[in-house]
mmCIF file of C-alpha atoms and ligand atoms in Angstrom:
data_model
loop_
_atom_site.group_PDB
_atom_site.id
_atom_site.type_symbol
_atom_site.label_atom_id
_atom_site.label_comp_id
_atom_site.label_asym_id
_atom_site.label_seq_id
_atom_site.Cartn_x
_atom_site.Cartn_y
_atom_site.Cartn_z
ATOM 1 C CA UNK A 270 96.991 63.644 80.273
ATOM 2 C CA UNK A 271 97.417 65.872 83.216
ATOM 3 C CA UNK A 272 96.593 64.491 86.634
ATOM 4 C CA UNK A 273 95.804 66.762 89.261
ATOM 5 C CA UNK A 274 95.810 64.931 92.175
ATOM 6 C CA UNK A 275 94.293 66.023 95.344
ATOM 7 C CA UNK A 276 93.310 64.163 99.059
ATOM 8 C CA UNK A 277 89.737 65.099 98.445
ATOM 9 C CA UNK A 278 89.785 62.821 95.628
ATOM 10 C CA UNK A 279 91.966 60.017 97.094
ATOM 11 C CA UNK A 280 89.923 59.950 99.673
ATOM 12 C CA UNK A 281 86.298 60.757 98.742
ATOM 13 C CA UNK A 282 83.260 59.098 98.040
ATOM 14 C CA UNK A 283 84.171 58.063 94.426
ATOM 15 C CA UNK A 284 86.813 55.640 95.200
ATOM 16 C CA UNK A 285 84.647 53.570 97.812
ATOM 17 C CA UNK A 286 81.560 53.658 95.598
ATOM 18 C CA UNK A 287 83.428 52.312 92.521
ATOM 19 C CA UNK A 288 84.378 49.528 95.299
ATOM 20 C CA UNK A 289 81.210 48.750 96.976
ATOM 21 C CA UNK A 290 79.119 48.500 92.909
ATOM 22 C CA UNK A 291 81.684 46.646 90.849
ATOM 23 C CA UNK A 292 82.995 44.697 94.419
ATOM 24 C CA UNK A 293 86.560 44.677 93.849
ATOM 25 C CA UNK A 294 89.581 45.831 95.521
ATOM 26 C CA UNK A 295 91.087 48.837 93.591
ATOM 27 C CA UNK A 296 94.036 49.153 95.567
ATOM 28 C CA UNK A 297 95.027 44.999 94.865
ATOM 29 C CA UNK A 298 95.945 46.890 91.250
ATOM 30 C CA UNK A 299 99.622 46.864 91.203
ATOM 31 C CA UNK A 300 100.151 48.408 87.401
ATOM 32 C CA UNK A 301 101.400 45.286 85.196
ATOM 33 C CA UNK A 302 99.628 45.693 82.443
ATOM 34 C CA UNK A 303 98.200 42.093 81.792
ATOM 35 C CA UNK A 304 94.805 43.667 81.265
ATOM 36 C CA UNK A 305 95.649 46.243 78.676
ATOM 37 C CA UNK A 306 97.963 43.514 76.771
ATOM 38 C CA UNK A 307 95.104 41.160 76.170
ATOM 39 C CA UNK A 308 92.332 43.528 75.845
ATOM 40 C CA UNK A 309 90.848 43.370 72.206
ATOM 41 C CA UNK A 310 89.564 46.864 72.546
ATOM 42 C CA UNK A 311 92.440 48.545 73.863
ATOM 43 C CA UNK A 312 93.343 49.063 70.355
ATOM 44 C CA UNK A 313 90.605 51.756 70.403
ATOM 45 C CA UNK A 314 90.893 52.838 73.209
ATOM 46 C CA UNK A 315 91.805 56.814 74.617
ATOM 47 C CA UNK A 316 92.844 55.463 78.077
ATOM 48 C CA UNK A 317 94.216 51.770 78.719
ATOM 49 C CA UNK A 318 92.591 49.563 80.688
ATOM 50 C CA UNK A 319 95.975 49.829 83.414
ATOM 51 C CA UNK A 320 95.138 53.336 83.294
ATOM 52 C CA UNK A 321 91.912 53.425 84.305
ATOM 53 C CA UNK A 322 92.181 51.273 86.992
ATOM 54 C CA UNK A 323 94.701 53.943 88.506
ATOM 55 C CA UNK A 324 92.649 56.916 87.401
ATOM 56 C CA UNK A 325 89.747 55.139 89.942
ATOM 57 C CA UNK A 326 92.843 54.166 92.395
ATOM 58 C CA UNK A 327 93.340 57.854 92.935
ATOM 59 C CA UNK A 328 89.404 59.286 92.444
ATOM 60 C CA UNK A 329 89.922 60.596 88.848
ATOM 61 C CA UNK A 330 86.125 60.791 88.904
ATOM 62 C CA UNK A 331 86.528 63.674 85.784
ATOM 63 C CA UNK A 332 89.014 62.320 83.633
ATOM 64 C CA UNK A 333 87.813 58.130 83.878
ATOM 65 C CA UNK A 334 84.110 60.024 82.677
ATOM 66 C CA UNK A 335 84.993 62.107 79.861
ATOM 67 C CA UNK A 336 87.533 59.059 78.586
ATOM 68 C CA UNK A 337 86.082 56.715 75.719
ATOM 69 C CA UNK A 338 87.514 53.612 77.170
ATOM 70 C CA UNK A 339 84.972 52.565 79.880
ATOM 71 C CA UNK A 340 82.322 52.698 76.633
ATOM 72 C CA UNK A 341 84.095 50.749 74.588
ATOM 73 C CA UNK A 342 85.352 47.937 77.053
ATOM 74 C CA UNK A 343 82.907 44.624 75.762
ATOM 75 C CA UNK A 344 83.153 42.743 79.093
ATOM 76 C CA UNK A 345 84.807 40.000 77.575
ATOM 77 C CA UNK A 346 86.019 39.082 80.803
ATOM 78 C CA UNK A 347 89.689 38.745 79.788
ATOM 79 C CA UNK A 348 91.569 40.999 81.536
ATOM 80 C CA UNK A 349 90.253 39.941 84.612
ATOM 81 C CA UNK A 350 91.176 36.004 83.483
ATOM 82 C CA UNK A 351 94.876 37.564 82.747
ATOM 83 C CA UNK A 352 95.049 39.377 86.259
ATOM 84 C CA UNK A 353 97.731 38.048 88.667
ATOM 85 C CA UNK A 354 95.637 40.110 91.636
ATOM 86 C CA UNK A 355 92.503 38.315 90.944
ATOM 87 C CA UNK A 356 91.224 41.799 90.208
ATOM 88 C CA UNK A 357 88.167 41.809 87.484
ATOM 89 C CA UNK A 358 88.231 45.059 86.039
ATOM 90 C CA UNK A 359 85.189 44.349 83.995
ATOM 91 C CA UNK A 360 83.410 44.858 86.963
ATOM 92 C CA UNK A 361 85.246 48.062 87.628
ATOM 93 C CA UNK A 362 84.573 49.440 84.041
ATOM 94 C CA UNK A 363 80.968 48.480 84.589
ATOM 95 C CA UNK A 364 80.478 50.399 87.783
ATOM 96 C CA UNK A 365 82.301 53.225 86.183
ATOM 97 C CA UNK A 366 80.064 53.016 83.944
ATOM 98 C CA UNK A 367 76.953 53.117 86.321
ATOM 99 C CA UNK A 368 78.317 55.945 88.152
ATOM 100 C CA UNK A 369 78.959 58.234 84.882
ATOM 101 C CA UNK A 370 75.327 57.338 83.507
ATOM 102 C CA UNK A 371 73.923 58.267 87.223
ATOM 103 C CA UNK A 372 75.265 61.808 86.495
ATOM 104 C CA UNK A 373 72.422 61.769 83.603
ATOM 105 C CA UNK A 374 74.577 63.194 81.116
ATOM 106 C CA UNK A 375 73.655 61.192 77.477
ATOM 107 C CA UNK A 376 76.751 59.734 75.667
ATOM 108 C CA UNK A 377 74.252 58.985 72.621
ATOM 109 C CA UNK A 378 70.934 61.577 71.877
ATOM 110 C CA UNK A 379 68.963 59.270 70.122
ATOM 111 C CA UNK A 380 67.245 62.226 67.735
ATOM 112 C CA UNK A 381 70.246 63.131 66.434
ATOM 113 C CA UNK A 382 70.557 59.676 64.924
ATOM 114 C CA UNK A 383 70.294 59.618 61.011
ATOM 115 C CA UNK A 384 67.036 57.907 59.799
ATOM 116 C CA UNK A 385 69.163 56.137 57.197
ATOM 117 C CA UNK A 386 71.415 54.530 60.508
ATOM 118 C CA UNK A 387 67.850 53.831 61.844
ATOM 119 C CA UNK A 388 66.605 51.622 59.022
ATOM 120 C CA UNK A 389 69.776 49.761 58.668
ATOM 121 C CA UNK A 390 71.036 48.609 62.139
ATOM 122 C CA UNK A 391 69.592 45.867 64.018
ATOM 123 C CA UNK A 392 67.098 46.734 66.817
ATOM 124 C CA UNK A 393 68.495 44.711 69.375
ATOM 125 C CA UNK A 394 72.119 47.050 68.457
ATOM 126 C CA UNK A 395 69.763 50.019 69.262
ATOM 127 C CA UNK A 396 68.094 49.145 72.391
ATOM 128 C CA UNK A 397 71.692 48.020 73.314
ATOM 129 C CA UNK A 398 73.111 51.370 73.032
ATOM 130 C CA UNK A 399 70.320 53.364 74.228
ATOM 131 C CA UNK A 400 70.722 51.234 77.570
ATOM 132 C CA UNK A 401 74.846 51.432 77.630
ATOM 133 C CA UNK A 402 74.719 55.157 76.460
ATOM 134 C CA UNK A 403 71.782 57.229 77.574
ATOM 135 C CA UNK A 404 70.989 57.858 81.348
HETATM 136 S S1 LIG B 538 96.233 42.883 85.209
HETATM 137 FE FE1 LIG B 538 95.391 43.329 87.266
HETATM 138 S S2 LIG B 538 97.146 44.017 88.510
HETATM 139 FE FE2 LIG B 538 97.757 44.101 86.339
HETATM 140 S S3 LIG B 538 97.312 46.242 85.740
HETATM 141 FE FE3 LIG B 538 95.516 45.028 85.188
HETATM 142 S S4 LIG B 538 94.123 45.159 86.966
HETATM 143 FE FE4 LIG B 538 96.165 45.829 87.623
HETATM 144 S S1 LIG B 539 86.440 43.312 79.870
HETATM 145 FE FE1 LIG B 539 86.736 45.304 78.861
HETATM 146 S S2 LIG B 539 88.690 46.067 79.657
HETATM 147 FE FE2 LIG B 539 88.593 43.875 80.108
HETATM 148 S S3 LIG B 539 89.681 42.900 78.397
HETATM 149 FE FE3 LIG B 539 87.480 42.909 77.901
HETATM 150 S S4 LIG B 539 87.146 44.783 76.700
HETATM 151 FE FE4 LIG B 539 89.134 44.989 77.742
#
């Protein structure tokens, strides 16, 4: 991935807002990688937990939004059990979250899902993802 980084980003409005919803410290981050080592979804994911964390240190607004990861994190809680800077980046990925659905862009159009898929998966699965994926 190419990282373009910029002071406008370091030091916009991003950063601080990812701070103030999800309440944690970005900058306590120091890069281990005790998160992304006991993550059970990292297997999937595009970008590791690790990297996130830094993309939203440095107010990769762009790149954290158009990434898979922050959909696919469960909030199992685990990396922020393995984090030696008390940092709970299921918070983060949940405010990253927030902050990518608030730019009302849909990750999931539920038309365009096949009738067959409708009948077969369970409803609470569906209301799930139309609340995790659709702004
Ligand atoms: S475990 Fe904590 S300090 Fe280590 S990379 Fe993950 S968030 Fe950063
Ligand atoms: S909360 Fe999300 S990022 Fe953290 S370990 Fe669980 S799935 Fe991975």
């Amino acid at each position: 991935m190419r990282v373009e980084l910029t002071s406008e980003k370091l030091h916009g409005s991003f950063v601080a807002k990812v701070e103030e919803i999800s309440g944690q410290d970005l900058l306590s981050c120091y890069q281990c990688g005790k998160c992304s080592a006991g993550c059970p979804m990292s297997f999937a994911m595009d970008i590791l937990p690790n990297q996130i964390i830094r993309l939203a240190q440095l107010g990769m607004e762009v790149e954290i939004a158009e990434s898979k990861a922050i959909w696919l994190c469960a909030t199992c809680i685990t990396c922020a059990a393995r984090c030696p800077r008390g940092c709970d980046l299921s918070r983060v990925m949940e405010a990253l979250r927030l902050l990518t659905l608030r730019k009302n862009v849909d990750a999931v159009e539920p038309s365009r899902i096949p009738e067959e898929a409708l009948a077969d998966l369970p409803q609470i699965a569906l209301v799930s993802c139309f609340r995790k994926f659709t702004a």
